[in-house]
Amino acid sequence: MPKRRANGEGNIRKRKDGRWEGRYTAGYDPETGKRIIKNVLGKTQAEVKEKLKAAISESQRLDVSKAGTYTVASWVRTWYEVYAEPRIRPNTKLYYTNYIENHIVPGIGDVPLDKLTTIQIQRFYNNLQKTGRVQRKNFPELRDKSLSPRVVRGVHTLLHNCLEQAVAERLILTNPAQGCKLPQLEKKEMKILPQEKIGLYLAEAEKRGLLAAFYLELTTGLRRGELLALQWTDLDTESKTLSITKQVNRINGELVVSPPKTRNSVRTLALPQQAVDLLIAEHKKHPRNPYLFPSPKTGTMYDPDAFRRTHDKILKAIGAEHIRFHDLRHTFATLSLKSGVDVKTLSGALGHYSAGFTLNTYTHATAQMKQDAADTIGGVISQQMR
């Protein structure tokens, strides 16, 4: 049996066309055991020597038996199936498959994984921002085809993580998404339900038999999916606490219950006595139903979309400016801060990962708190000067 050439050996020769060629053993095929031969070309022998040295060094850091076998499309789909899908929430899967199948695969899917460059990715992001929105079937033709910065950044996060795994598996040397420039997120003005409209809002909710649900929302800031997934067993009437351990989302036409958004979202909330009283009264209306707020039509879990539409109808009925249901969460947070609730306590109630994130999210409310604090300490010091 002939002796194997050591991994990385190379030789140089001059070709008939006048160019110099360096050949080297990049590795061995794991199935056949045969050598994997690669080459570099140059105009001079010295140039090829340098290229050969670099190529051999690179081959020793890559898994050459796999490095050239993937396109971006085949790798991102493999990465999603093996690494991402088993670890993400059902609702997140919709975002990931949309990013992959509607954006990454059509945009750069045909590029060999080991040939993908930062410039290619940057151009891909630029094009997404300008014309990346997908035209849906049987929908009016899009007048604005641009994608929001939030979506472009979401595509980048997925692609970056995917390519990091490719580096870890020695399919590529470095992550080409690392140096890309991303669009700035648009800072939208946060909307809340005006304080003077809260009484009218709850009165209208009571007419629709949903006072307990909307009162609980405004006193806890729960996410819609968390609110509608609540069961009677989540409420401790003695300690006046509510356990948040799950959420519901509509996915592919089905209501799917899953863990909350993040680990911090699993939490126990303290409730005001009036909220507890309303929840007890609500449960007496349907004592055998496990859900705190069952659907009046089906008796099962309330559909999140139907619940949102009820919120929209309430706003219209009281003549209030339209806000999203999620803005009730912002209303709770804003009123809490203005009422003197400390940021760390509020952060825990909202299920945020840090008090810093809460501060950044509600700067409009904390600005007045800072001014009040400045006026207070200024008053203390002024008194000492008299």
mmCIF file with all atom_site columns, N, CA and C in Angstrom, residues 12-52:
data_model
loop_
_atom_site.group_PDB
_atom_site.id
_atom_site.type_symbol
_atom_site.label_atom_id
_atom_site.label_alt_id
_atom_site.label_comp_id
_atom_site.label_asym_id
_atom_site.label_entity_id
_atom_site.label_seq_id
_atom_site.pdbx_PDB_ins_code
_atom_site.Cartn_x
_atom_site.Cartn_y
_atom_site.Cartn_z
_atom_site.occupancy
_atom_site.B_iso_or_equiv
_atom_site.pdbx_formal_charge
_atom_site.auth_seq_id
_atom_site.auth_comp_id
_atom_site.auth_asym_id
_atom_site.auth_atom_id
_atom_site.pdbx_PDB_model_num
ATOM 1   N N  . ILE A 1 12 ? 5.129   22.502 -6.748  1.00 0.00 ? 12 ILE A N  1
ATOM 2   C CA . ILE A 1 12 ? 4.928   23.603 -7.694  1.00 0.00 ? 12 ILE A CA 1
ATOM 3   C C  . ILE A 1 12 ? 5.490   23.211 -9.047  1.00 0.00 ? 12 ILE A C  1
ATOM 4   N N  . ARG A 1 13 ? 4.756   23.582 -10.103 1.00 0.00 ? 13 ARG A N  1
ATOM 5   C CA . ARG A 1 13 ? 5.239   23.324 -11.462 1.00 0.00 ? 13 ARG A CA 1
ATOM 6   C C  . ARG A 1 13 ? 4.782   24.444 -12.374 1.00 0.00 ? 13 ARG A C  1
ATOM 7   N N  . LYS A 1 14 ? 5.481   24.566 -13.514 1.00 0.00 ? 14 LYS A N  1
ATOM 8   C CA . LYS A 1 14 ? 5.094   25.556 -14.507 1.00 0.00 ? 14 LYS A CA 1
ATOM 9   C C  . LYS A 1 14 ? 4.233   24.886 -15.564 1.00 0.00 ? 14 LYS A C  1
ATOM 10  N N  . ARG A 1 15 ? 3.092   25.477 -15.868 1.00 0.00 ? 15 ARG A N  1
ATOM 11  C CA . ARG A 1 15 ? 2.150   24.903 -16.822 1.00 0.00 ? 15 ARG A CA 1
ATOM 12  C C  . ARG A 1 15 ? 2.498   25.327 -18.245 1.00 0.00 ? 15 ARG A C  1
ATOM 13  N N  . LYS A 1 16 ? 1.872   24.661 -19.194 1.00 0.00 ? 16 LYS A N  1
ATOM 14  C CA . LYS A 1 16 ? 2.126   24.953 -20.603 1.00 0.00 ? 16 LYS A CA 1
ATOM 15  C C  . LYS A 1 16 ? 1.658   26.353 -20.990 1.00 0.00 ? 16 LYS A C  1
ATOM 16  N N  . ASP A 1 17 ? 0.659   26.881 -20.272 1.00 0.00 ? 17 ASP A N  1
ATOM 17  C CA . ASP A 1 17 ? 0.158   28.218 -20.603 1.00 0.00 ? 17 ASP A CA 1
ATOM 18  C C  . ASP A 1 17 ? 1.011   29.334 -20.002 1.00 0.00 ? 17 ASP A C  1
ATOM 19  N N  . GLY A 1 18 ? 2.106   28.955 -19.337 1.00 0.00 ? 18 GLY A N  1
ATOM 20  C CA . GLY A 1 18 ? 3.030   29.947 -18.801 1.00 0.00 ? 18 GLY A CA 1
ATOM 21  C C  . GLY A 1 18 ? 2.810   30.290 -17.338 1.00 0.00 ? 18 GLY A C  1
ATOM 22  N N  . ARG A 1 19 ? 1.658   29.889 -16.822 1.00 0.00 ? 19 ARG A N  1
ATOM 23  C CA . ARG A 1 19 ? 1.393   30.191 -15.412 1.00 0.00 ? 19 ARG A CA 1
ATOM 24  C C  . ARG A 1 19 ? 1.999   29.116 -14.518 1.00 0.00 ? 19 ARG A C  1
ATOM 25  N N  . TRP A 1 20 ? 2.188   29.473 -13.249 1.00 0.00 ? 20 TRP A N  1
ATOM 26  C CA . TRP A 1 20 ? 2.690   28.531 -12.254 1.00 0.00 ? 20 TRP A CA 1
ATOM 27  C C  . TRP A 1 20 ? 1.517   27.970 -11.464 1.00 0.00 ? 20 TRP A C  1
ATOM 28  N N  . GLU A 1 21 ? 1.631   26.685 -11.117 1.00 0.00 ? 21 GLU A N  1
ATOM 29  C CA . GLU A 1 21 ? 0.575   25.992 -10.381 1.00 0.00 ? 21 GLU A CA 1
ATOM 30  C C  . GLU A 1 21 ? 1.162   25.300 -9.155  1.00 0.00 ? 21 GLU A C  1
ATOM 31  N N  . GLY A 1 22 ? 0.494   25.480 -8.040  1.00 0.00 ? 22 GLY A N  1
ATOM 32  C CA . GLY A 1 22 ? 0.872   24.765 -6.828  1.00 0.00 ? 22 GLY A CA 1
ATOM 33  C C  . GLY A 1 22 ? -0.224  23.799 -6.439  1.00 0.00 ? 22 GLY A C  1
ATOM 34  N N  . ARG A 1 23 ? 0.125   22.542 -6.250  1.00 0.00 ? 23 ARG A N  1
ATOM 35  C CA . ARG A 1 23 ? -0.856  21.532 -5.832  1.00 0.00 ? 23 ARG A CA 1
ATOM 36  C C  . ARG A 1 23 ? -0.531  21.071 -4.420  1.00 0.00 ? 23 ARG A C  1
ATOM 37  N N  . TYR A 1 24 ? -1.600  20.754 -3.671  1.00 0.00 ? 24 TYR A N  1
ATOM 38  C CA . TYR A 1 24 ? -1.363  20.292 -2.302  1.00 0.00 ? 24 TYR A CA 1
ATOM 39  C C  . TYR A 1 24 ? -2.467  19.336 -1.874  1.00 0.00 ? 24 TYR A C  1
ATOM 40  N N  . THR A 1 25 ? -2.166  18.525 -0.877  1.00 0.00 ? 25 THR A N  1
ATOM 41  C CA . THR A 1 25 ? -3.137  17.600 -0.310  1.00 0.00 ? 25 THR A CA 1
ATOM 42  C C  . THR A 1 25 ? -3.918  18.327 0.773   1.00 0.00 ? 25 THR A C  1
ATOM 43  N N  . ALA A 1 26 ? -5.202  18.551 0.508   1.00 0.00 ? 26 ALA A N  1
ATOM 44  C CA . ALA A 1 26 ? -6.021  19.298 1.461   1.00 0.00 ? 26 ALA A CA 1
ATOM 45  C C  . ALA A 1 26 ? -6.632  18.395 2.527   1.00 0.00 ? 26 ALA A C  1
ATOM 46  N N  . GLY A 1 27 ? -6.646  17.078 2.299   1.00 0.00 ? 27 GLY A N  1
ATOM 47  C CA . GLY A 1 27 ? -7.233  16.148 3.247   1.00 0.00 ? 27 GLY A CA 1
ATOM 48  C C  . GLY A 1 27 ? -7.571  14.856 2.544   1.00 0.00 ? 27 GLY A C  1
ATOM 49  N N  . TYR A 1 28 ? -8.386  14.026 3.193   1.00 0.00 ? 28 TYR A N  1
ATOM 50  C CA . TYR A 1 28 ? -8.763  12.745 2.623   1.00 0.00 ? 28 TYR A CA 1
ATOM 51  C C  . TYR A 1 28 ? -10.263 12.561 2.698   1.00 0.00 ? 28 TYR A C  1
ATOM 52  N N  . ASP A 1 29 ? -10.825 12.034 1.622   1.00 0.00 ? 29 ASP A N  1
ATOM 53  C CA . ASP A 1 29 ? -12.251 11.763 1.576   1.00 0.00 ? 29 ASP A CA 1
ATOM 54  C C  . ASP A 1 29 ? -12.587 10.701 2.622   1.00 0.00 ? 29 ASP A C  1
ATOM 55  N N  . PRO A 1 30 ? -13.515 10.991 3.564   1.00 0.00 ? 30 PRO A N  1
ATOM 56  C CA . PRO A 1 30 ? -13.800 10.040 4.638   1.00 0.00 ? 30 PRO A CA 1
ATOM 57  C C  . PRO A 1 30 ? -14.437 8.741  4.151   1.00 0.00 ? 30 PRO A C  1
ATOM 58  N N  . GLU A 1 31 ? -15.050 8.763  2.963   1.00 0.00 ? 31 GLU A N  1
ATOM 59  C CA . GLU A 1 31 ? -15.709 7.563  2.450   1.00 0.00 ? 31 GLU A CA 1
ATOM 60  C C  . GLU A 1 31 ? -14.767 6.699  1.615   1.00 0.00 ? 31 GLU A C  1
ATOM 61  N N  . THR A 1 32 ? -13.983 7.326  0.744   1.00 0.00 ? 32 THR A N  1
ATOM 62  C CA . THR A 1 32 ? -13.113 6.553  -0.157  1.00 0.00 ? 32 THR A CA 1
ATOM 63  C C  . THR A 1 32 ? -11.674 6.458  0.337   1.00 0.00 ? 32 THR A C  1
ATOM 64  N N  . GLY A 1 33 ? -11.277 7.363  1.206   1.00 0.00 ? 33 GLY A N  1
ATOM 65  C CA . GLY A 1 33 ? -9.891  7.373  1.668   1.00 0.00 ? 33 GLY A CA 1
ATOM 66  C C  . GLY A 1 33 ? -8.932  8.030  0.693   1.00 0.00 ? 33 GLY A C  1
ATOM 67  N N  . LYS A 1 34 ? -9.445  8.494  -0.451  1.00 0.00 ? 34 LYS A N  1
ATOM 68  C CA . LYS A 1 34 ? -8.578  9.114  -1.455  1.00 0.00 ? 34 LYS A CA 1
ATOM 69  C C  . LYS A 1 34 ? -8.212  10.541 -1.056  1.00 0.00 ? 34 LYS A C  1
ATOM 70  N N  . ARG A 1 35 ? -7.049  10.950 -1.557  1.00 0.00 ? 35 ARG A N  1
ATOM 71  C CA . ARG A 1 35 ? -6.587  12.303 -1.262  1.00 0.00 ? 35 ARG A CA 1
ATOM 72  C C  . ARG A 1 35 ? -7.490  13.337 -1.940  1.00 0.00 ? 35 ARG A C  1
ATOM 73  N N  . ILE A 1 36 ? -7.685  14.469 -1.256  1.00 0.00 ? 36 ILE A N  1
ATOM 74  C CA . ILE A 1 36 ? -8.386  15.605 -1.843  1.00 0.00 ? 36 ILE A CA 1
ATOM 75  C C  . ILE A 1 36 ? -7.317  16.585 -2.294  1.00 0.00 ? 36 ILE A C  1
ATOM 76  N N  . ILE A 1 37 ? -7.168  16.709 -3.615  1.00 0.00 ? 37 ILE A N  1
ATOM 77  C CA . ILE A 1 37 ? -6.123  17.558 -4.187  1.00 0.00 ? 37 ILE A CA 1
ATOM 78  C C  . ILE A 1 37 ? -6.715  18.898 -4.603  1.00 0.00 ? 37 ILE A C  1
ATOM 79  N N  . LYS A 1 38 ? -6.069  19.981 -4.191  1.00 0.00 ? 38 LYS A N  1
ATOM 80  C CA . LYS A 1 38 ? -6.482  21.318 -4.614  1.00 0.00 ? 38 LYS A CA 1
ATOM 81  C C  . LYS A 1 38 ? -5.273  22.046 -5.181  1.00 0.00 ? 38 LYS A C  1
ATOM 82  N N  . ASN A 1 39 ? -5.539  23.158 -5.865  1.00 0.00 ? 39 ASN A N  1
ATOM 83  C CA . ASN A 1 39 ? -4.424  23.875 -6.483  1.00 0.00 ? 39 ASN A CA 1
ATOM 84  C C  . ASN A 1 39 ? -4.601  25.380 -6.372  1.00 0.00 ? 39 ASN A C  1
ATOM 85  N N  . VAL A 1 40 ? -3.500  26.092 -6.566  1.00 0.00 ? 40 VAL A N  1
ATOM 86  C CA . VAL A 1 40 ? -3.498  27.554 -6.646  1.00 0.00 ? 40 VAL A CA 1
ATOM 87  C C  . VAL A 1 40 ? -2.702  27.927 -7.886  1.00 0.00 ? 40 VAL A C  1
ATOM 88  N N  . LEU A 1 41 ? -3.012  29.084 -8.481  1.00 0.00 ? 41 LEU A N  1
ATOM 89  C CA . LEU A 1 41 ? -2.341  29.528 -9.701  1.00 0.00 ? 41 LEU A CA 1
ATOM 90  C C  . LEU A 1 41 ? -1.752  30.915 -9.494  1.00 0.00 ? 41 LEU A C  1
ATOM 91  N N  . GLY A 1 42 ? -0.675  31.212 -10.255 1.00 0.00 ? 42 GLY A N  1
ATOM 92  C CA . GLY A 1 42 ? -0.065  32.530 -10.190 1.00 0.00 ? 42 GLY A CA 1
ATOM 93  C C  . GLY A 1 42 ? 0.825   32.779 -11.396 1.00 0.00 ? 42 GLY A C  1
ATOM 94  N N  . LYS A 1 43 ? 1.218   34.060 -11.559 1.00 0.00 ? 43 LYS A N  1
ATOM 95  C CA . LYS A 1 43 ? 2.061   34.409 -12.695 1.00 0.00 ? 43 LYS A CA 1
ATOM 96  C C  . LYS A 1 43 ? 3.515   34.060 -12.460 1.00 0.00 ? 43 LYS A C  1
ATOM 97  N N  . THR A 1 44 ? 3.939   34.029 -11.195 1.00 0.00 ? 44 THR A N  1
ATOM 98  C CA . THR A 1 44 ? 5.339   33.727 -10.883 1.00 0.00 ? 44 THR A CA 1
ATOM 99  C C  . THR A 1 44 ? 5.412   32.607 -9.855  1.00 0.00 ? 44 THR A C  1
ATOM 100 N N  . GLN A 1 45 ? 6.602   32.004 -9.795  1.00 0.00 ? 45 GLN A N  1
ATOM 101 C CA . GLN A 1 45 ? 6.806   30.926 -8.826  1.00 0.00 ? 45 GLN A CA 1
ATOM 102 C C  . GLN A 1 45 ? 6.698   31.460 -7.390  1.00 0.00 ? 45 GLN A C  1
ATOM 103 N N  . ALA A 1 46 ? 7.230   32.660 -7.165  1.00 0.00 ? 46 ALA A N  1
ATOM 104 C CA . ALA A 1 46 ? 7.190   33.251 -5.830  1.00 0.00 ? 46 ALA A CA 1
ATOM 105 C C  . ALA A 1 46 ? 5.751   33.510 -5.383  1.00 0.00 ? 46 ALA A C  1
ATOM 106 N N  . GLU A 1 47 ? 4.925   34.002 -6.318  1.00 0.00 ? 47 GLU A N  1
ATOM 107 C CA . GLU A 1 47 ? 3.519   34.269 -6.001  1.00 0.00 ? 47 GLU A CA 1
ATOM 108 C C  . GLU A 1 47 ? 2.806   32.986 -5.607  1.00 0.00 ? 47 GLU A C  1
ATOM 109 N N  . VAL A 1 48 ? 3.057   31.917 -6.353  1.00 0.00 ? 48 VAL A N  1
ATOM 110 C CA . VAL A 1 48 ? 2.411   30.641 -6.071  1.00 0.00 ? 48 VAL A CA 1
ATOM 111 C C  . VAL A 1 48 ? 2.889   30.072 -4.735  1.00 0.00 ? 48 VAL A C  1
ATOM 112 N N  . LYS A 1 49 ? 4.171   30.268 -4.412  1.00 0.00 ? 49 LYS A N  1
ATOM 113 C CA . LYS A 1 49 ? 4.668   29.799 -3.111  1.00 0.00 ? 49 LYS A CA 1
ATOM 114 C C  . LYS A 1 49 ? 3.894   30.424 -1.963  1.00 0.00 ? 49 LYS A C  1
ATOM 115 N N  . GLU A 1 50 ? 3.639   31.740 -2.068  1.00 0.00 ? 50 GLU A N  1
ATOM 116 C CA . GLU A 1 50 ? 2.900   32.428 -1.019  1.00 0.00 ? 50 GLU A CA 1
ATOM 117 C C  . GLU A 1 50 ? 1.446   31.938 -0.965  1.00 0.00 ? 50 GLU A C  1
ATOM 118 N N  . LYS A 1 51 ? 0.845   31.795 -2.152  1.00 0.00 ? 51 LYS A N  1
ATOM 119 C CA . LYS A 1 51 ? -0.534  31.314 -2.201  1.00 0.00 ? 51 LYS A CA 1
ATOM 120 C C  . LYS A 1 51 ? -0.645  29.893 -1.656  1.00 0.00 ? 51 LYS A C  1
ATOM 121 N N  . LEU A 1 52 ? 0.336   29.079 -1.995  1.00 0.00 ? 52 LEU A N  1
ATOM 122 C CA . LEU A 1 52 ? 0.333   27.682 -1.564  1.00 0.00 ? 52 LEU A CA 1
ATOM 123 C C  . LEU A 1 52 ? 0.455   27.590 -0.044  1.00 0.00 ? 52 LEU A C  1
#
